[in-house]
PDB file of C-alpha atoms in Angstrom:
ATOM      1  CA  MET A 127      -3.901  -9.071  45.176  1.00 63.00           C
ATOM      2  CA  TYR A 128      -3.037 -10.670  48.435  1.00 67.00           C
ATOM      3  CA  GLY A 129      -5.110 -13.133  50.422  1.00 72.00           C
ATOM      4  CA  MET A 130      -5.988 -10.660  53.143  1.00 81.00           C
ATOM      5  CA  VAL A 131      -8.239  -8.922  50.595  1.00 86.00           C
ATOM      6  CA  HIS A 132     -10.026 -12.239  50.014  1.00 85.00           C
ATOM      7  CA  GLN A 133     -10.365 -12.744  53.762  1.00 88.00           C
ATOM      8  CA  ALA A 134     -11.905  -9.298  54.134  1.00 91.00           C
ATOM      9  CA  ALA A 135     -14.367 -10.041  51.320  1.00 92.00           C
ATOM     10  CA  ARG A 136     -15.380 -13.234  53.119  1.00 91.00           C
ATOM     11  CA  GLY A 137     -15.833 -11.319  56.388  1.00 93.00           C
ATOM     12  CA  MET A 138     -18.028  -8.710  54.721  1.00 95.00           C
ATOM     13  CA  VAL A 139     -20.223 -11.366  53.096  1.00 95.00           C
ATOM     14  CA  LEU A 140     -20.558 -13.378  56.297  1.00 94.00           C
ATOM     15  CA  GLU A 141     -21.771 -10.255  58.125  1.00 94.00           C
ATOM     16  CA  ARG A 142     -24.645 -10.071  55.632  1.00 94.00           C
ATOM     17  CA  CYS A 143     -25.290 -13.701  54.696  1.00 93.00           C
ATOM     18  CA  ASP A 144     -24.791 -17.173  56.077  1.00 91.00           C
ATOM     19  CA  TYR A 145     -21.978 -19.608  55.360  1.00 92.00           C
ATOM     20  CA  SER A 146     -23.916 -21.542  52.713  1.00 92.00           C
ATOM     21  CA  ASP A 147     -24.336 -18.281  50.742  1.00 93.00           C
ATOM     22  CA  TRP A 148     -20.584 -17.756  50.957  1.00 91.00           C
ATOM     23  CA  GLN A 149     -19.963 -21.293  49.693  1.00 91.00           C
ATOM     24  CA  SER A 150     -22.282 -20.621  46.739  1.00 92.00           C
ATOM     25  CA  ILE A 151     -20.353 -17.455  45.877  1.00 92.00           C
ATOM     26  CA  LEU A 152     -17.058 -19.352  46.012  1.00 90.00           C
ATOM     27  CA  SER A 153     -18.416 -22.152  43.858  1.00 90.00           C
ATOM     28  CA  ASP A 154     -19.856 -19.742  41.285  1.00 90.00           C
ATOM     29  CA  CYS A 155     -16.506 -18.019  40.764  1.00 86.00           C
ATOM     30  CA  GLY A 156     -14.370 -21.164  40.948  1.00 82.00           C
ATOM     31  CA  LEU A 157     -12.552 -20.378  44.191  1.00 80.00           C
ATOM     32  CA  SER A 158     -11.877 -22.461  47.265  1.00 75.00           C
ATOM     33  CA  ASP A 159     -10.438 -21.885  50.731  1.00 69.00           C
ATOM     34  CA  GLU A 160      -6.899 -22.223  49.315  1.00 68.00           C
ATOM     35  CA  HIS A 161      -7.326 -18.709  47.871  1.00 57.00           C
ATOM     36  CA  PHE A 162      -7.528 -17.144  51.332  1.00 64.00           C
ATOM     37  CA  LEU A 163      -4.007 -17.378  52.733  1.00 52.00           C
ATOM     38  CA  SER A 164      -3.335 -13.942  54.205  1.00 57.00           C
ATOM     39  CA  ALA A 165       0.194 -13.241  52.960  1.00 60.00           C
ATOM     40  CA  GLN A 166      -0.138 -15.076  49.638  1.00 67.00           C
ATOM     41  CA  CYS A 167      -0.459 -13.036  46.430  1.00 74.00           C
ATOM     42  CA  TYR A 168      -3.117 -14.067  43.923  1.00 77.00           C
ATOM     43  CA  ASN A 169      -3.881 -13.054  40.374  1.00 80.00           C
ATOM     44  CA  ASP A 170      -6.027  -9.915  40.260  1.00 86.00           C
ATOM     45  CA  ASP A 171      -8.486 -11.686  37.956  1.00 87.00           C
ATOM     46  CA  LEU A 172      -9.409 -14.028  40.834  1.00 86.00           C
ATOM     47  CA  THR A 173     -10.057 -11.096  43.152  1.00 88.00           C
ATOM     48  CA  PHE A 174     -12.143  -9.213  40.598  1.00 91.00           C
ATOM     49  CA  ALA A 175     -14.112 -12.394  39.850  1.00 90.00           C
ATOM     50  CA  LEU A 176     -14.815 -12.756  43.572  1.00 92.00           C
ATOM     51  CA  ILE A 177     -15.909  -9.117  43.922  1.00 94.00           C
ATOM     52  CA  GLY A 178     -18.096  -9.411  40.821  1.00 94.00           C
ATOM     53  CA  GLN A 179     -19.763 -12.558  42.131  1.00 95.00           C
ATOM     54  CA  ILE A 180     -20.385 -10.997  45.538  1.00 96.00           C
ATOM     55  CA  ALA A 181     -21.968  -7.961  43.846  1.00 96.00           C
ATOM     56  CA  THR A 182     -24.191 -10.229  41.762  1.00 95.00           C
ATOM     57  CA  TYR A 183     -25.187 -12.287  44.800  1.00 94.00           C
ATOM     58  CA  LEU A 184     -25.999  -9.176  46.866  1.00 94.00           C
ATOM     59  CA  ASP A 185     -27.731  -7.529  43.890  1.00 95.00           C
ATOM     60  CA  LEU A 186     -25.437  -4.493  43.953  1.00 96.00           C
ATOM     61  CA  GLU A 187     -23.542  -2.632  41.258  1.00 97.00           C
ATOM     62  CA  VAL A 188     -19.839  -3.480  41.450  1.00 96.00           C
ATOM     63  CA  ASN A 189     -18.876   0.160  42.150  1.00 96.00           C
ATOM     64  CA  ILE A 190     -21.319   0.342  45.068  1.00 97.00           C
ATOM     65  CA  LEU A 191     -19.999  -2.926  46.473  1.00 97.00           C
ATOM     66  CA  LEU A 192     -16.401  -1.723  46.067  1.00 96.00           C
ATOM     67  CA  GLU A 193     -17.178   1.457  47.993  1.00 96.00           C
ATOM     68  CA  GLN A 194     -18.832  -0.537  50.780  1.00 96.00           C
ATOM     69  CA  PHE A 195     -15.868  -2.918  50.732  1.00 96.00           C
ATOM     70  CA  GLY A 196     -13.442  -0.001  51.105  1.00 95.00           C
ATOM     71  CA  THR A 197     -15.249   1.139  54.236  1.00 95.00           C
ATOM     72  CA  TYR A 198     -15.379  -2.447  55.530  1.00 95.00           C
ATOM     73  CA  TRP A 199     -11.669  -2.936  54.725  1.00 91.00           C
ATOM     74  CA  LEU A 200     -10.648  -0.431  57.378  1.00 89.00           C
ATOM     75  CA  LYS A 201     -12.720  -2.210  60.018  1.00 89.00           C
ATOM     76  CA  PHE A 202     -11.222  -5.534  58.938  1.00 90.00           C
ATOM     77  CA  ALA A 203      -7.645  -4.211  58.985  1.00 85.00           C
ATOM     78  CA  GLU A 204      -8.162  -2.688  62.446  1.00 85.00           C
ATOM     79  CA  SER A 205      -8.924  -6.151  63.801  1.00 86.00           C
ATOM     80  CA  SER A 206      -6.067  -7.886  61.927  1.00 77.00           C
ATOM     81  CA  LYS A 207      -2.389  -8.357  62.627  1.00 74.00           C
ATOM     82  CA  TYR A 208      -1.830  -5.093  60.736  1.00 68.00           C
ATOM     83  CA  SER A 209      -3.716  -3.004  63.318  1.00 76.00           C
ATOM     84  CA  SER A 210      -0.441  -1.820  64.879  1.00 73.00           C
ATOM     85  CA  ILE A 211       0.661  -0.439  61.503  1.00 72.00           C
ATOM     86  CA  LEU A 212      -2.648   1.438  61.226  1.00 74.00           C
ATOM     87  CA  ASN A 213      -2.266   2.806  64.737  1.00 76.00           C
ATOM     88  CA  MET A 214       1.243   4.097  64.009  1.00 78.00           C
ATOM     89  CA  ALA A 215       0.195   5.809  60.760  1.00 81.00           C
ATOM     90  CA  GLY A 216      -1.192   8.878  62.499  1.00 82.00           C
ATOM     91  CA  ASP A 217      -3.515  10.342  65.096  1.00 88.00           C
ATOM     92  CA  ASP A 218      -5.391  12.583  62.675  1.00 91.00           C
ATOM     93  CA  LEU A 219      -6.709  12.177  59.152  1.00 93.00           C
ATOM     94  CA  GLU A 220      -4.151  14.370  57.400  1.00 93.00           C
ATOM     95  CA  THR A 221      -1.175  12.666  59.064  1.00 91.00           C
ATOM     96  CA  PHE A 222      -2.622   9.235  58.387  1.00 92.00           C
ATOM     97  CA  LEU A 223      -3.106  10.008  54.686  1.00 94.00           C
ATOM     98  CA  ALA A 224       0.416  11.451  54.464  1.00 93.00           C
ATOM     99  CA  ASN A 225       1.737   8.136  55.802  1.00 91.00           C
ATOM    100  CA  LEU A 226      -0.195   5.775  53.491  1.00 90.00           C
ATOM    101  CA  ASP A 227       2.801   5.075  51.241  1.00 86.00           C
ATOM    102  CA  ARG A 228       5.030   4.460  54.266  1.00 86.00           C
ATOM    103  CA  MET A 229       2.427   2.061  55.672  1.00 80.00           C
ATOM    104  CA  HIS A 230       2.216   0.208  52.341  1.00 75.00           C
ATOM    105  CA  ALA A 231       6.032  -0.013  52.190  1.00 77.00           C
ATOM    106  CA  SER A 232       5.968  -1.682  55.613  1.00 72.00           C
ATOM    107  CA  ILE A 233       3.387  -4.211  54.415  1.00 69.00           C
ATOM    108  CA  LYS A 234       5.314  -4.787  51.172  1.00 67.00           C
ATOM    109  CA  SER A 235       8.412  -5.699  53.203  1.00 71.00           C
ATOM    110  CA  THR A 236       6.533  -8.788  54.425  1.00 69.00           C
ATOM    111  CA  MET A 237       4.887  -9.453  51.028  1.00 70.00           C
ATOM    112  CA  PRO A 238       7.389  -8.399  48.344  1.00 70.00           C
ATOM    113  CA  ASP A 239       5.193  -9.591  45.450  1.00 73.00           C
ATOM    114  CA  ALA A 240       2.282  -7.354  46.451  1.00 70.00           C
ATOM    115  CA  GLU A 241       1.462  -4.448  44.109  1.00 80.00           C
ATOM    116  CA  MET A 242       0.757  -1.428  46.274  1.00 85.00           C
ATOM    117  CA  PRO A 243      -0.948   1.789  45.167  1.00 89.00           C
ATOM    118  CA  SER A 244       0.631   5.179  45.676  1.00 91.00           C
ATOM    119  CA  PHE A 245      -0.864   8.136  47.544  1.00 95.00           C
ATOM    120  CA  ALA A 246       0.390  11.707  47.627  1.00 94.00           C
ATOM    121  CA  LEU A 247      -1.090  14.252  50.013  1.00 94.00           C
ATOM    122  CA  LEU A 248      -1.263  17.603  48.244  1.00 94.00           C
ATOM    123  CA  PRO A 249      -1.343  21.016  49.939  1.00 89.00           C
ATOM    124  CA  CYS A 250      -4.598  21.389  51.865  1.00 85.00           C
ATOM    125  CA  ASP A 251      -6.352  23.586  54.412  1.00 87.00           C
ATOM    126  CA  GLU A 252      -8.639  23.009  57.404  1.00 85.00           C
ATOM    127  CA  ASP A 253     -11.704  22.559  55.189  1.00 92.00           C
ATOM    128  CA  THR A 254     -10.245  20.458  52.368  1.00 94.00           C
ATOM    129  CA  ILE A 255      -7.811  17.591  51.889  1.00 96.00           C
ATOM    130  CA  ARG A 256      -6.564  16.669  48.424  1.00 96.00           C
ATOM    131  CA  LEU A 257      -5.102  13.210  47.873  1.00 96.00           C
ATOM    132  CA  LYS A 258      -3.608  11.921  44.629  1.00 96.00           C
ATOM    133  CA  TYR A 259      -4.101   8.185  44.073  1.00 96.00           C
ATOM    134  CA  SER A 260      -2.177   6.147  41.504  1.00 94.00           C
ATOM    135  CA  SER A 261      -2.330   2.408  40.864  1.00 93.00           C
ATOM    136  CA  LYS A 262      -1.497  -0.062  38.124  1.00 90.00           C
ATOM    137  CA  ARG A 263      -4.906  -1.588  38.805  1.00 89.00           C
ATOM    138  CA  GLU A 264      -7.892  -0.004  37.130  1.00 89.00           C
ATOM    139  CA  GLY A 265     -11.351   0.354  38.590  1.00 90.00           C
ATOM    140  CA  LEU A 266     -10.562   0.520  42.308  1.00 93.00           C
ATOM    141  CA  GLU A 267     -11.405   4.198  42.793  1.00 96.00           C
ATOM    142  CA  PRO A 268     -14.742   3.326  44.491  1.00 96.00           C
ATOM    143  CA  PHE A 269     -12.812   1.115  46.946  1.00 96.00           C
ATOM    144  CA  VAL A 270     -10.494   4.022  47.759  1.00 96.00           C
ATOM    145  CA  LYS A 271     -13.489   6.332  48.185  1.00 97.00           C
ATOM    146  CA  GLY A 272     -15.009   3.871  50.677  1.00 97.00           C
ATOM    147  CA  LEU A 273     -11.688   3.592  52.480  1.00 95.00           C
ATOM    148  CA  LEU A 274     -11.488   7.385  52.743  1.00 97.00           C
ATOM    149  CA  ARG A 275     -15.066   7.469  54.077  1.00 96.00           C
ATOM    150  CA  GLY A 276     -14.054   4.928  56.732  1.00 94.00           C
ATOM    151  CA  LEU A 277     -10.979   6.964  57.636  1.00 94.00           C
ATOM    152  CA  MET A 278     -13.058  10.108  57.968  1.00 95.00           C
ATOM    153  CA  ALA A 279     -15.300   8.261  60.439  1.00 93.00           C
ATOM    154  CA  ARG A 280     -12.261   6.876  62.294  1.00 91.00           C
ATOM    155  CA  PHE A 281     -11.006  10.405  62.887  1.00 93.00           C
ATOM    156  CA  GLY A 282     -14.418  11.969  63.574  1.00 93.00           C
ATOM    157  CA  ARG A 283     -14.581  14.020  60.378  1.00 93.00           C
ATOM    158  CA  THR A 284     -17.672  14.598  58.251  1.00 94.00           C
ATOM    159  CA  GLY A 285     -18.004  15.863  54.725  1.00 94.00           C
ATOM    160  CA  ILE A 286     -18.099  14.808  51.104  1.00 95.00           C
ATOM    161  CA  ILE A 287     -15.589  13.062  48.860  1.00 96.00           C
ATOM    162  CA  LEU A 288     -15.210  14.228  45.277  1.00 95.00           C
ATOM    163  CA  THR A 289     -13.147  12.509  42.595  1.00 94.00           C
ATOM    164  CA  HIS A 290     -11.401  14.008  39.593  1.00 94.00           C
ATOM    165  CA  ALA A 291      -9.778  11.738  37.013  1.00 91.00           C
ATOM    166  CA  GLN A 292      -6.348  12.873  35.898  1.00 87.00           C
ATOM    167  CA  GLU A 293      -3.890  11.364  33.479  1.00 87.00           C
ATOM    168  CA  GLY A 294      -2.589   8.235  35.207  1.00 88.00           C
ATOM    169  CA  SER A 295      -4.153   9.064  38.578  1.00 94.00           C
ATOM    170  CA  VAL A 296      -7.272  10.159  40.438  1.00 95.00           C
ATOM    171  CA  LEU A 297      -7.525  13.193  42.684  1.00 96.00           C
ATOM    172  CA  PHE A 298      -9.735  12.698  45.750  1.00 97.00           C
ATOM    173  CA  VAL A 299     -10.954  15.905  47.360  1.00 96.00           C
ATOM    174  CA  LEU A 300     -12.324  15.626  50.893  1.00 96.00           C
ATOM    175  CA  GLU A 301     -14.442  18.663  51.721  1.00 95.00           C
ATOM    176  CA  PHE A 302     -15.406  18.933  55.372  1.00 93.00           C
ATOM    177  CA  ASN A 303     -18.658  20.403  56.631  1.00 85.00           C
ATOM    178  CA  GLU A 304     -18.065  20.269  60.365  1.00 67.00           C
ATOM    179  CA  PRO A 305     -19.889  22.925  62.433  1.00 62.00           C
ATOM    180  CA  GLU A 306     -17.050  23.291  64.963  1.00 55.00           C
ATOM    181  CA  HIS A 307     -14.578  24.136  62.184  1.00 50.00           C
ATOM    182  CA  ALA A 308     -17.009  26.639  60.671  1.00 46.00           C
ATOM    183  CA  LEU A 309     -17.599  28.282  64.073  1.00 44.00           C
ATOM    184  CA  ALA A 310     -13.863  28.501  64.765  1.00 45.00           C
ATOM    185  CA  LYS A 311     -13.351  30.055  61.342  1.00 44.00           C
ATOM    186  CA  ASP A 312     -16.177  32.586  61.966  1.00 45.00           C
ATOM    187  CA  ARG A 313     -14.669  33.503  65.363  1.00 40.00           C
ATOM    188  CA  HIS A 314     -11.256  33.954  63.722  1.00 39.00           C
ATOM    189  CA  HIS A 315     -12.718  36.277  61.078  1.00 40.00           C
ATOM    190  CA  ALA A 316     -14.686  38.236  63.731  1.00 41.00           C
ATOM    191  CA  LEU A 317     -11.496  38.780  65.787  1.00 39.00           C
ATOM    192  CA  TYR A 318      -9.484  40.011  62.839  1.00 37.00           C
ATOM    193  CA  ALA A 319     -12.168  41.825  60.819  1.00 39.00           C
TER     194      ALA A 319
END
């Protein structure tokens, strides 16, 4: 993974702990500040070791930490040099999700060694979005779920996120429970009933 992921992990830890805690985490997993260059790619094992050590230090299950990290990642990216790419990806949740692969292609152009996941927006309606996620990396589904939760908040949407494992991919289903959408739907049915 690339160094920006490591930088985000550091930012998340430093929001919860002090710098000496962060130094202990680094020491325990054999990392140093040289592993935090933004555009540099690092072996995934280093990143997973870092995430595992953070989870241990914060007394969290790795999947819970990954989900929290996914939500934090969006906040981190919004304040990074990649914020303009995020802002151009779309003004609503569905458009943004449809543009995830395009956004990753833009990032990959500056970091050709980076392994990017793939996202495919499937047919959806006003109450549900279905997103197919594929990656060569295993175990990052909780991170994606946290990222989707952060995106829902960014675009003022509320609801639940369900996951369904498929062969070679995961289907994320975002089901919205927003009162204004339900009222609009009820008014529509009343007009045409």
